[in-house]
Coordinates of C-alpha atoms in Angstrom, one line a residue:
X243 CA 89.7 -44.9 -40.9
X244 CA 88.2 -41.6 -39.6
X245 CA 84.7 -40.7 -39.0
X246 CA 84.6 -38.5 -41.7
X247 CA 85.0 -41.4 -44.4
X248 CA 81.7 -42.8 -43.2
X249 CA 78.2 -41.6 -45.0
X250 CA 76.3 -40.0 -42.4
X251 CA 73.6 -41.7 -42.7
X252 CA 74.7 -45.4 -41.5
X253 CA 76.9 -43.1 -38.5
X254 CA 74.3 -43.3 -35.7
X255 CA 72.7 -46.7 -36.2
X256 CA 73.6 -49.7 -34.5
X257 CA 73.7 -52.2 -37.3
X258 CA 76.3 -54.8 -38.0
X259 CA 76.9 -57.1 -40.5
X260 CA 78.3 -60.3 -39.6
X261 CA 81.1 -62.2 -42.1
X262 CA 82.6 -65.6 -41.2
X263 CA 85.5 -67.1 -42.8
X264 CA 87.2 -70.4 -41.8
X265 CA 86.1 -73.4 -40.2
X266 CA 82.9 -74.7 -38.8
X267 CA 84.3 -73.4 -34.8
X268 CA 84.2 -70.2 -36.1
X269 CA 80.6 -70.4 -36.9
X270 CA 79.6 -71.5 -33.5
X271 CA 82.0 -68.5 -32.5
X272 CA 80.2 -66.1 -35.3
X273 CA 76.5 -66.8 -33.5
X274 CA 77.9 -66.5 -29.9
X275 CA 78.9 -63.2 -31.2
X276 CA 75.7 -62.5 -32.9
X277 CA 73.7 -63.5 -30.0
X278 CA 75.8 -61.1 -27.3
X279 CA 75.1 -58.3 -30.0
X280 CA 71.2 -58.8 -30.2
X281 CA 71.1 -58.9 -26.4
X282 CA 72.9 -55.2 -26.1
X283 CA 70.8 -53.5 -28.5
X284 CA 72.7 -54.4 -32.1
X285 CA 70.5 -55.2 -34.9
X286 CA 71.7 -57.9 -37.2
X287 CA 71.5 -56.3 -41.0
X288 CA 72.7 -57.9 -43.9
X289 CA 71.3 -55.8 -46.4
X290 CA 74.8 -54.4 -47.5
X291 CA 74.0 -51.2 -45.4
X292 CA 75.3 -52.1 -41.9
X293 CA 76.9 -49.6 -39.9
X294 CA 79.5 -51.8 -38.5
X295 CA 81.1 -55.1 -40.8
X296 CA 82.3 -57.8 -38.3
X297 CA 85.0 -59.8 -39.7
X298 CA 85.4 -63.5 -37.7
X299 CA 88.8 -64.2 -39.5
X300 CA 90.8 -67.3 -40.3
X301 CA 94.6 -67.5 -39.0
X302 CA 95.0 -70.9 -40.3
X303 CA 97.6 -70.8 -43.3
X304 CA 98.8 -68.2 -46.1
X305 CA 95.9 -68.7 -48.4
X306 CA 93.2 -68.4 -45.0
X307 CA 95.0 -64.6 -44.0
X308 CA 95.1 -63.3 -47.4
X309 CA 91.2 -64.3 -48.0
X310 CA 90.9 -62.8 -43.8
X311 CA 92.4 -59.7 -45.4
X312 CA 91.0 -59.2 -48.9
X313 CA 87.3 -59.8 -47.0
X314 CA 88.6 -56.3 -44.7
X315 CA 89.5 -54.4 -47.0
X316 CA 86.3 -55.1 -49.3
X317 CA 84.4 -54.1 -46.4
X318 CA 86.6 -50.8 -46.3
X319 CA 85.7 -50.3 -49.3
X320 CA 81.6 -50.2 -48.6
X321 CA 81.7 -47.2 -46.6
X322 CA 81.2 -48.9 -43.1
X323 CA 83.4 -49.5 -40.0
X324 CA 85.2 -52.5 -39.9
X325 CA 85.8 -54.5 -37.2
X326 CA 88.7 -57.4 -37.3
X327 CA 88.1 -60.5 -34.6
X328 CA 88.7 -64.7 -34.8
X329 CA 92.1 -66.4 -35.4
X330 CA 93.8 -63.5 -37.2
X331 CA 93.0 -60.8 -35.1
X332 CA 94.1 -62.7 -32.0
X333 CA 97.2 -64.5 -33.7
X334 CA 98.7 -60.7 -34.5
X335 CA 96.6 -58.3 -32.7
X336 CA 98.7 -55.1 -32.6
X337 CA 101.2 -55.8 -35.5
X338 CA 97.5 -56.1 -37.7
X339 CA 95.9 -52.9 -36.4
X340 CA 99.0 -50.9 -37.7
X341 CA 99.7 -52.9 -41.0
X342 CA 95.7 -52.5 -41.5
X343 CA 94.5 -49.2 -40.9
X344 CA 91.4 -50.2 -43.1
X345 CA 89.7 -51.9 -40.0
X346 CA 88.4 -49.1 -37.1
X347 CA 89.3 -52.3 -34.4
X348 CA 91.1 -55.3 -34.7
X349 CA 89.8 -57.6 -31.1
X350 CA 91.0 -60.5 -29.2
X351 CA 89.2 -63.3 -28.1
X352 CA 89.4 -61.5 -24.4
X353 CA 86.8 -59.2 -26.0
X354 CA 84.0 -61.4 -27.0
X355 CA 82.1 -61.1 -23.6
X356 CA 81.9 -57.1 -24.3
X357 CA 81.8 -57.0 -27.9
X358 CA 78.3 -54.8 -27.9
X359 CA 81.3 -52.1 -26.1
X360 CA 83.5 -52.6 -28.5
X361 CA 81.3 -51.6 -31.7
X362 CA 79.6 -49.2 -29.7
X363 CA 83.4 -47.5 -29.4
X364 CA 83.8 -48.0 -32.9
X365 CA 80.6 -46.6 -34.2
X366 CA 81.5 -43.3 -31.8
X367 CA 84.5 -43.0 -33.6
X368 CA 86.5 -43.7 -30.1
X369 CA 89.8 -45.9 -30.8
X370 CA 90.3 -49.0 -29.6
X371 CA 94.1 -50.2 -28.5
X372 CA 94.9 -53.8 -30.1
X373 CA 95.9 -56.5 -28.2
X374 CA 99.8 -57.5 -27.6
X375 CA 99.5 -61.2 -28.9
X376 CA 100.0 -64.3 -26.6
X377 CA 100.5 -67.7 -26.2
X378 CA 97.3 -68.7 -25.2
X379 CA 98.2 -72.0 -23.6
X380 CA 99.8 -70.3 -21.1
X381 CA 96.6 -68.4 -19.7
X382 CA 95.6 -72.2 -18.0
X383 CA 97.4 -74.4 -16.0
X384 CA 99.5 -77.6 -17.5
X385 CA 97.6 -80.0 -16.3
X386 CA 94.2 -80.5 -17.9
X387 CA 92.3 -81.4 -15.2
X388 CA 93.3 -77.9 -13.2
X389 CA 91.7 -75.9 -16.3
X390 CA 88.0 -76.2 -14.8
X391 CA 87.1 -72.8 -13.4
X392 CA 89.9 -70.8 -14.7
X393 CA 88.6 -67.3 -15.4
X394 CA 90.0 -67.3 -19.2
X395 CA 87.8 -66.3 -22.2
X396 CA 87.5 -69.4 -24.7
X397 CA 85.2 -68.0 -27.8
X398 CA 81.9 -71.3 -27.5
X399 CA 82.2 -71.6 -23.7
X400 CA 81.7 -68.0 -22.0
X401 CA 78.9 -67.8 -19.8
X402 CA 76.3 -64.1 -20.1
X403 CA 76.6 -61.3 -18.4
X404 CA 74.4 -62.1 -15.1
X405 CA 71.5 -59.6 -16.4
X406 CA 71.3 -61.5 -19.8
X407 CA 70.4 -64.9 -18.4
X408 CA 67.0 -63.9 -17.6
X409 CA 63.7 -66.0 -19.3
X410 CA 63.5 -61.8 -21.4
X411 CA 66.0 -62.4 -23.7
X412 CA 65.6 -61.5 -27.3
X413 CA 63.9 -64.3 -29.4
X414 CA 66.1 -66.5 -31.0
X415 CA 69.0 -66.4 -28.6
X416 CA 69.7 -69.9 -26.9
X417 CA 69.0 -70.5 -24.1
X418 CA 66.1 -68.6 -22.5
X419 CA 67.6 -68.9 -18.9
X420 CA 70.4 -70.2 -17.1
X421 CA 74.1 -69.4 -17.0
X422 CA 75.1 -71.1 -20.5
X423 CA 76.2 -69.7 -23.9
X424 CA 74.7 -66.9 -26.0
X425 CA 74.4 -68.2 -29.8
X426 CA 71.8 -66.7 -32.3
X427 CA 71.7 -69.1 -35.8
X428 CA 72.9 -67.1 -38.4
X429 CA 72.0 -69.8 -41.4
X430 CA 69.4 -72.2 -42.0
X431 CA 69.0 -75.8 -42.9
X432 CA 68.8 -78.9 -40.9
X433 CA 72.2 -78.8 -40.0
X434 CA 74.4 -77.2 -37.5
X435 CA 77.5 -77.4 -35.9
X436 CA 77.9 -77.5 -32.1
X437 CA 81.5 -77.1 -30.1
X438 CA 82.3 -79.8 -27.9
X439 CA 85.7 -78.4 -26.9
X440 CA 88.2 -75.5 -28.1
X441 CA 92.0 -75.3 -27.9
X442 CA 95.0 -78.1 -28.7
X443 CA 97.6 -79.2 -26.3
X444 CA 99.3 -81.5 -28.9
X445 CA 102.4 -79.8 -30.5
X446 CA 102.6 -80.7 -34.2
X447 CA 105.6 -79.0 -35.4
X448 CA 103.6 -77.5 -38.8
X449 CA 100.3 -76.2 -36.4
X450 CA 100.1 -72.5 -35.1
X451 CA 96.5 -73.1 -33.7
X452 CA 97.3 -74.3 -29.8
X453 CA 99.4 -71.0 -29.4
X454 CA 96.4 -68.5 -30.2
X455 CA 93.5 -70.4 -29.5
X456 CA 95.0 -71.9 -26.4
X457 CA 95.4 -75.1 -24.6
X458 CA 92.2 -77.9 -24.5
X459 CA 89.3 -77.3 -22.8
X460 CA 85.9 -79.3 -23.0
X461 CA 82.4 -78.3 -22.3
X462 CA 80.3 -79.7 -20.1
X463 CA 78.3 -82.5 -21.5
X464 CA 74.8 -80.7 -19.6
X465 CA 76.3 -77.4 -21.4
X466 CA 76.1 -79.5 -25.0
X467 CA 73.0 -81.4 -24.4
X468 CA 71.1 -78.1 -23.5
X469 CA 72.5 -76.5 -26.8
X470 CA 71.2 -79.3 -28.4
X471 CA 68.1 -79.5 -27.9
X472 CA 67.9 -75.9 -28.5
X473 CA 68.7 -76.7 -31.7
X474 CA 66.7 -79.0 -32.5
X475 CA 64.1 -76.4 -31.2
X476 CA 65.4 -74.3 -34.3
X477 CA 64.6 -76.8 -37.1
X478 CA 68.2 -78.7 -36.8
X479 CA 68.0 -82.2 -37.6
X480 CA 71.9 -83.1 -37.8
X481 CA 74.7 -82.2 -35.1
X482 CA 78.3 -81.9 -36.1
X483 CA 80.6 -82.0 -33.4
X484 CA 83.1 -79.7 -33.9
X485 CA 86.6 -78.8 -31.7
X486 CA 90.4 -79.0 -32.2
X487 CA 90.4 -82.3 -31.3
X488 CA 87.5 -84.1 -30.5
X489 CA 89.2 -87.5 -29.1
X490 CA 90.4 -85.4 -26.0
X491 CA 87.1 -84.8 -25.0
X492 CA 86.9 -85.0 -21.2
X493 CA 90.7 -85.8 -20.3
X494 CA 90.3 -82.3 -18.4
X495 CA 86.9 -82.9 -16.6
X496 CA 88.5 -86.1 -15.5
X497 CA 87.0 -88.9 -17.8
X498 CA 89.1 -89.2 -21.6
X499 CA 85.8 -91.8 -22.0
X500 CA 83.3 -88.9 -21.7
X501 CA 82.5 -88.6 -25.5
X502 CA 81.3 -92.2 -25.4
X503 CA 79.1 -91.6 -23.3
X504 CA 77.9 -88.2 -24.6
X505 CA 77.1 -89.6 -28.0
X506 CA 74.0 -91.8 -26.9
X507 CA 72.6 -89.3 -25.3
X508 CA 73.0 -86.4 -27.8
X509 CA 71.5 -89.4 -30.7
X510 CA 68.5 -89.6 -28.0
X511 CA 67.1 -86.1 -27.7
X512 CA 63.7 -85.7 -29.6
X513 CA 64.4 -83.8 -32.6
X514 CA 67.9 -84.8 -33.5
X515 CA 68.4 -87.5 -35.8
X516 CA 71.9 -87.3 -36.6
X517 CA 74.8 -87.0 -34.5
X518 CA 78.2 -86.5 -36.4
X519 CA 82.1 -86.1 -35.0
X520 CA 84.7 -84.5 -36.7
X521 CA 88.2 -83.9 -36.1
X522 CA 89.6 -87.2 -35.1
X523 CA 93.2 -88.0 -34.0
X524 CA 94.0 -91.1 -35.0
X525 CA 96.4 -91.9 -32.3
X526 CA 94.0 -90.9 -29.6
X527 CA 91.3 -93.3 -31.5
X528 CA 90.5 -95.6 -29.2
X529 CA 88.2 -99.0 -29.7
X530 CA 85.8 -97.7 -27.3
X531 CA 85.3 -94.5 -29.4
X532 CA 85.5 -96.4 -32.6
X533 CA 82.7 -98.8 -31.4
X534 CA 80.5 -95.8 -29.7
X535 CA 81.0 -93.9 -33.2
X536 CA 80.8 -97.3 -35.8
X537 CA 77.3 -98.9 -34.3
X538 CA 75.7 -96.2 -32.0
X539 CA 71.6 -95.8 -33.2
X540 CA 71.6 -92.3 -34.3
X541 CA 75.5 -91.6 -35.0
X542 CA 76.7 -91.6 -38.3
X543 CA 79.3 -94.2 -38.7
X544 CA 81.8 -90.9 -40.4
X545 CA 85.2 -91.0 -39.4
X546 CA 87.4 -87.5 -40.1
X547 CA 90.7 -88.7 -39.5
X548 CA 93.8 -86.4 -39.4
X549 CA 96.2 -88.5 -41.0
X550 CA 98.6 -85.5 -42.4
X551 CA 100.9 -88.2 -44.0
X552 CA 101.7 -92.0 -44.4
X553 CA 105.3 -92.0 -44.1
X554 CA 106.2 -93.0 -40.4
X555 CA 109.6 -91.2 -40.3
X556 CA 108.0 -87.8 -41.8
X557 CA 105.1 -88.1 -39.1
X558 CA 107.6 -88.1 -36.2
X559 CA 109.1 -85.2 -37.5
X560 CA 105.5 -83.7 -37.9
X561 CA 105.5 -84.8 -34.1
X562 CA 103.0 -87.2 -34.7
X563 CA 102.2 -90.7 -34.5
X564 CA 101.5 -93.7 -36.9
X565 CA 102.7 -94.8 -40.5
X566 CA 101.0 -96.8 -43.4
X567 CA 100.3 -100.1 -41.8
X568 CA 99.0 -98.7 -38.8
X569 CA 96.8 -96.1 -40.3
X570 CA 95.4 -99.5 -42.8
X571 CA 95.1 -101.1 -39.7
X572 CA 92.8 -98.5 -38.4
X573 CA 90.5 -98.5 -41.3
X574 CA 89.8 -102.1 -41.1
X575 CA 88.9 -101.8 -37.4
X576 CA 86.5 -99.4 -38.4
X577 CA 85.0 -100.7 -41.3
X578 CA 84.8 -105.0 -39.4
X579 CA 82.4 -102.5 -37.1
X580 CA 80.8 -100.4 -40.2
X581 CA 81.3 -101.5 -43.9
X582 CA 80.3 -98.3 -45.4
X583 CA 81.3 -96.0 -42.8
X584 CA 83.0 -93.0 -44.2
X585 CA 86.6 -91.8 -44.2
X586 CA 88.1 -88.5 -45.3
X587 CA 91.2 -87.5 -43.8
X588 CA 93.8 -84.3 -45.2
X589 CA 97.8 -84.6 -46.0
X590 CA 100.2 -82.1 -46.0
X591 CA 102.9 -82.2 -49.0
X592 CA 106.2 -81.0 -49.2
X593 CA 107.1 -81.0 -45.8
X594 CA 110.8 -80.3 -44.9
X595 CA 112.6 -83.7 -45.7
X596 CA 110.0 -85.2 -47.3
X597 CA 111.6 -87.8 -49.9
X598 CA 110.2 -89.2 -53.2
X599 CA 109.8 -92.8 -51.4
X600 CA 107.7 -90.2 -48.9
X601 CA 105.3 -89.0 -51.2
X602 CA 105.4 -92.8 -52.9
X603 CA 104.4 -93.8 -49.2
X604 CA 101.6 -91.7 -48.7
X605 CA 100.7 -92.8 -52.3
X606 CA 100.2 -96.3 -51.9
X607 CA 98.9 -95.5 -49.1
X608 CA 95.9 -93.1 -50.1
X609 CA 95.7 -96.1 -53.0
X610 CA 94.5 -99.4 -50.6
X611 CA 92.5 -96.6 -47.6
X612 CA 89.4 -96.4 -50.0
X613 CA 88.9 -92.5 -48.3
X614 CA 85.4 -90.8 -49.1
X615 CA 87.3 -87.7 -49.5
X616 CA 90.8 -86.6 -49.4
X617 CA 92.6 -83.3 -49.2
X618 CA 95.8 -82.6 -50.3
X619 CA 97.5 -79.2 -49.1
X620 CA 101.2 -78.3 -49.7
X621 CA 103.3 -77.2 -46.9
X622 CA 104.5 -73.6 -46.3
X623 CA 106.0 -71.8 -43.4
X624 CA 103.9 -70.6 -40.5
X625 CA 105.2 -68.1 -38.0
X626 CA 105.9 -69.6 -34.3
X627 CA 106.3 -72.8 -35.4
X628 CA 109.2 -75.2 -34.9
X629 CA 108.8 -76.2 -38.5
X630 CA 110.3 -73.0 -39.5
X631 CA 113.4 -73.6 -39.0
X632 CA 114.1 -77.5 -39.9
X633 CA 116.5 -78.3 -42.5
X634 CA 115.6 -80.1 -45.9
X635 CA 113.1 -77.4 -47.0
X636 CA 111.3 -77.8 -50.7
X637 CA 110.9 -75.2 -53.3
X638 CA 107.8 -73.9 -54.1
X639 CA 107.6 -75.4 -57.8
X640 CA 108.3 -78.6 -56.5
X641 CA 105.7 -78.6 -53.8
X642 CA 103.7 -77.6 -56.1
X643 CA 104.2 -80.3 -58.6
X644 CA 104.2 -83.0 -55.7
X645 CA 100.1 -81.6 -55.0
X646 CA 99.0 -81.7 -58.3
X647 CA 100.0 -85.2 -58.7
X648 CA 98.7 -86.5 -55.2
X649 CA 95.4 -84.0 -55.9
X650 CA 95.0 -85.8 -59.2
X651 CA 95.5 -89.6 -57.7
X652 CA 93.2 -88.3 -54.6
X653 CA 90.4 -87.3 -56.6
X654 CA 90.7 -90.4 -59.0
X655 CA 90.2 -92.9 -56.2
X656 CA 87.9 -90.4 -54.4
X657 CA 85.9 -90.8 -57.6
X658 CA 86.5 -94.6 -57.5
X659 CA 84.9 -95.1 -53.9
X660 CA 81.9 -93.1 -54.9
X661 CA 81.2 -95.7 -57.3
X662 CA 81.8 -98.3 -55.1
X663 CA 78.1 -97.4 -53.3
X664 CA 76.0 -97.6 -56.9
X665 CA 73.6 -100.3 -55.6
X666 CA 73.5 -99.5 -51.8
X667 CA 70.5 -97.8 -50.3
X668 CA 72.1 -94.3 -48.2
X669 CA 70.2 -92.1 -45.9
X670 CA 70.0 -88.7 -46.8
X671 CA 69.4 -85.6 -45.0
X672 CA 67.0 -83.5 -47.3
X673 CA 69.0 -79.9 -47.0
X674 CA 67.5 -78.4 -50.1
X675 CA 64.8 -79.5 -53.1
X676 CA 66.1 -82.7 -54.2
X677 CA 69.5 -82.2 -52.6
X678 CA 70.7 -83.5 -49.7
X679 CA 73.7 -85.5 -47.7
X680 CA 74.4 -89.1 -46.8
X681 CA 76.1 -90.6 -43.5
X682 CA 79.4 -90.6 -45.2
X683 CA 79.1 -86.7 -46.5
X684 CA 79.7 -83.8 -43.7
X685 CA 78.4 -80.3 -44.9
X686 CA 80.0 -79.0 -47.0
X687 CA 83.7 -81.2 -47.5
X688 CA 82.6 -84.3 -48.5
X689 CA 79.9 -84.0 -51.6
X690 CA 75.9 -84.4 -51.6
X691 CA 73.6 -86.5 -53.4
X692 CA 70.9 -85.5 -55.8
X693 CA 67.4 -86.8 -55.3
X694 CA 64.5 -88.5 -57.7
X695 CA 61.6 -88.6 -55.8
X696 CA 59.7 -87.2 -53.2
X697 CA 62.4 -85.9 -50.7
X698 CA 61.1 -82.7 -48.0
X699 CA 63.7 -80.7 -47.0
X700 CA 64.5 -81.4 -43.2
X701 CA 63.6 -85.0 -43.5
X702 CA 65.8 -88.1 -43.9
X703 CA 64.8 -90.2 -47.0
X704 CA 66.2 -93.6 -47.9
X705 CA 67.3 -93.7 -51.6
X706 CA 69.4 -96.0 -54.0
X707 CA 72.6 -95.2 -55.6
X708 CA 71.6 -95.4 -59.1
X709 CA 75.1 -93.0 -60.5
X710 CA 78.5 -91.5 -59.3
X711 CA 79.9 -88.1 -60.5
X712 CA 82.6 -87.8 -59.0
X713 CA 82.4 -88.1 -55.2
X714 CA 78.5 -86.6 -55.8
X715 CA 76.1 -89.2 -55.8
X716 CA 72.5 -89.6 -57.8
X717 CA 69.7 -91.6 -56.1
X718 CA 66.4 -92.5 -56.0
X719 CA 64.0 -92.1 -53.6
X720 CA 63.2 -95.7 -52.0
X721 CA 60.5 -94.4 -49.3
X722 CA 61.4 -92.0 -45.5

């Protein structure tokens, strides 16, 4: 897009408009970014008049691009630059910039730590070259425990420039001094998600991720405390702890028993109330973890299990690891530990190969787990991944047919659990006037419960399950 396309007016002001799409890492990325912007001069605007749009994209799946690349070409369409970064950009880099001439600059991860540069090139009409994708995992060393140090850029973990970690930075930007992460809360509410480690070295054969946003690599537990308590600083009264894979936390700083002893402390910091995991591997789920999530004061007893299927031979062809009984074996560990704890997990359909005693598998499966929520997704190709070419591949009608009936049995017995809690008394994080979450509902997945009664936003309120709609719940206020 050339200079002359943009109104004059927006031409010379350093403005940008921040858009997220995707998952909850790409917030934490999203206010990283905002934060490094703020401390080189950009102003945050989102008035609909921003010089600059920044786009932090989702790479994930078909449906995930096309949203990534309707959202650019809307903000073409507003007059302003446009700026591509996230899981697209860096998943195609080049071969994006030229397909999409609509965005001024499509960036890779490698330019986070100078991304006030980047849209200061952009607004000056000065092209920027995209990025020849790579395999990420490659940029670190094999061996997990080697990765500390390494001088690769992982969006959540970079440390400021030198001359930003002084006690002047602009207000709002975490934290005041030392050499830790930039982030800058974009939203409000009691909650907020926090990263506790980026990347993927497992190599599921249907997963794109570990290739563009590279192999594992944890944060320092002093790193995550400080950022907690920052946020609790900012109003946040719930922590979600977010990553690729949030059972490998520590293997590469030399202790895979680290998160167990992270969550007690993270529950302990004034301010903080809740502490919630997500992202769970249920082959990597040890009893230690189970225990240190199931009864730990202060960590919700919630359980986000990637399951992808119940069919044991399907799985190993997924490269992955367990089959009905195990996975029912699981739960029950769990639940002798934490009756109501909360379970949703998400299943891929139409895999190549998969059978009609597969889907009746993962069936009778979803049928005894009791899940809080379930997703269903159907299967489609995605570029670089071994998955392309296996045999046995399903037409799209019948995929399609496969995930309405699995969607409608999953939100039938979603709908049935629900109604399983009428009578109990929940704890509810007070997001909203009279809405709010309990333990078993992450933001914005799993449902919320509506409030009777006298329920402040920020606070957590007992109240009784007095109806179900669906997997939303209605309660009544019993007292704080």
């Amino acid at each position: 897009m050339s200079t002359a396309d943009h109104s004059n007016d927006s031409a010379d002001r350093r403005t940008v408009s921040l858009v997220t799409l995707g998952c909850a890492r790409n917030e934490v990325d999203s206010e990283e970014l905002a934060a490094r912007l703020e401390s080189t001069g950009w102003t945050l605007d989102d008035s609909g008049d921003a010089s600059v749009v920044l786009v932090n994209t989702c790479g994930f799946i078909a449906a995930a691009k096309k949203d990534s690349i309707d959202t650019l070409l809307a903000a073409a369409d507003s007059g302003a630059r446009v700026v591509a970064a996230g899981c697209l950009a860096e998943r195609y880099g080049a071969e994006l910039a030229e397909s999409l001439p609509e965005a001024d600059a499509v960036l890779s991860f490698d330019d986070y730590a100078s991304i006030g540069e980047r849209l200061d090139d952009v607004l000056a009409g000065r092209g920027h070259r995209a990025h020849t994708p790579q395999d990420r995992r490659k940029l670190l060393p094999l061996s997990p425990v080697e990765r500390s140090g390494a001088d690769v850029r992982v969006p959540g973990h970079g440390d400021p420039p030198a001359d930003l970690g002084a006690p002047d930075l602009p207000e709002g930007i975490a934290p005041a001094s030392g050499p830790r992460v930039l982030r800058r809360r974009l939203g409000g509410g009691p909650a907020a998600p926090l990263k506790l480690a980026s990347g993927c070295d497992r190599r599921c054969t249907f997963c794109a991720i570990p290739a563009f946003r590279g192999a594992y690599v944890s944060r320092r537990p002093t790193e995550i405390l400080d950022e907690a308590r920052w946020l609790a600083s900012q109003g946040v009264r719930e922590i979600v702890l977010v990553s690729e894979n949030s059972t490998s936390y520590g293997k590469d700083l030399g202790d895979i028993r680290l998160l167990e002893t992270l969550l007690p402390e993270l529950a302990a910091l004034d301010g903080i109330e809740r502490v919630r995991v997500s992202y769970l591997q249920p082959a990597e789920l040890r009893p230690g973890l189970i225990e240190a999530i199931a009864t730990t004061p202060g960590v919700v007893p919630y359980f986000d299990l990637s399951f992808q299927h119940a069919s044991g031979p399907l799985l190993r062809r997924m490269r992955r690891f367990g089959d009905r009984e195990r996975f029912l074996g699981l739960l029950e560990q769990i639940r002798a530990l934490a009756p109501e704890a909360g379970v949703r997990s998400n299943f891929i359909v139409g895999f190549p190969g998969e059978t009609e005693q597969d889907v009746d598998e993962l069936a009778q499966f979803l049928t005894a787990a009791r899940l809080d929520a379930i997703g269903v997704f159907g299967y489609s190709d995605e570029e670089g991944t071994e998955a392309v070419g296996f045999d046995g591949k399903l037409d799209a009608d019948e995929i399609d047919a496969r995930v309405a009936d699995l969607s409608s049995l999953a939100e039938e017995l979603t709908a049935q659990r629900a109604e399983e809690r009428i009578g109990s008394v929940v704890e509810v994080l007070v997001e909203e006037p009279g809405e709010g979450r309990a333990a078993h509902q992450a933001p914005e997945i799993d449902g919320g419960v509506t409030l009777k009664g006298d329920a402040p936003v920020g606070r957590i309120v007992r109240a009784r399950v007095v109806e179900a709609m669906g997997v939303d719940l209605l309660a009544v206020v019993d007292g704080p």
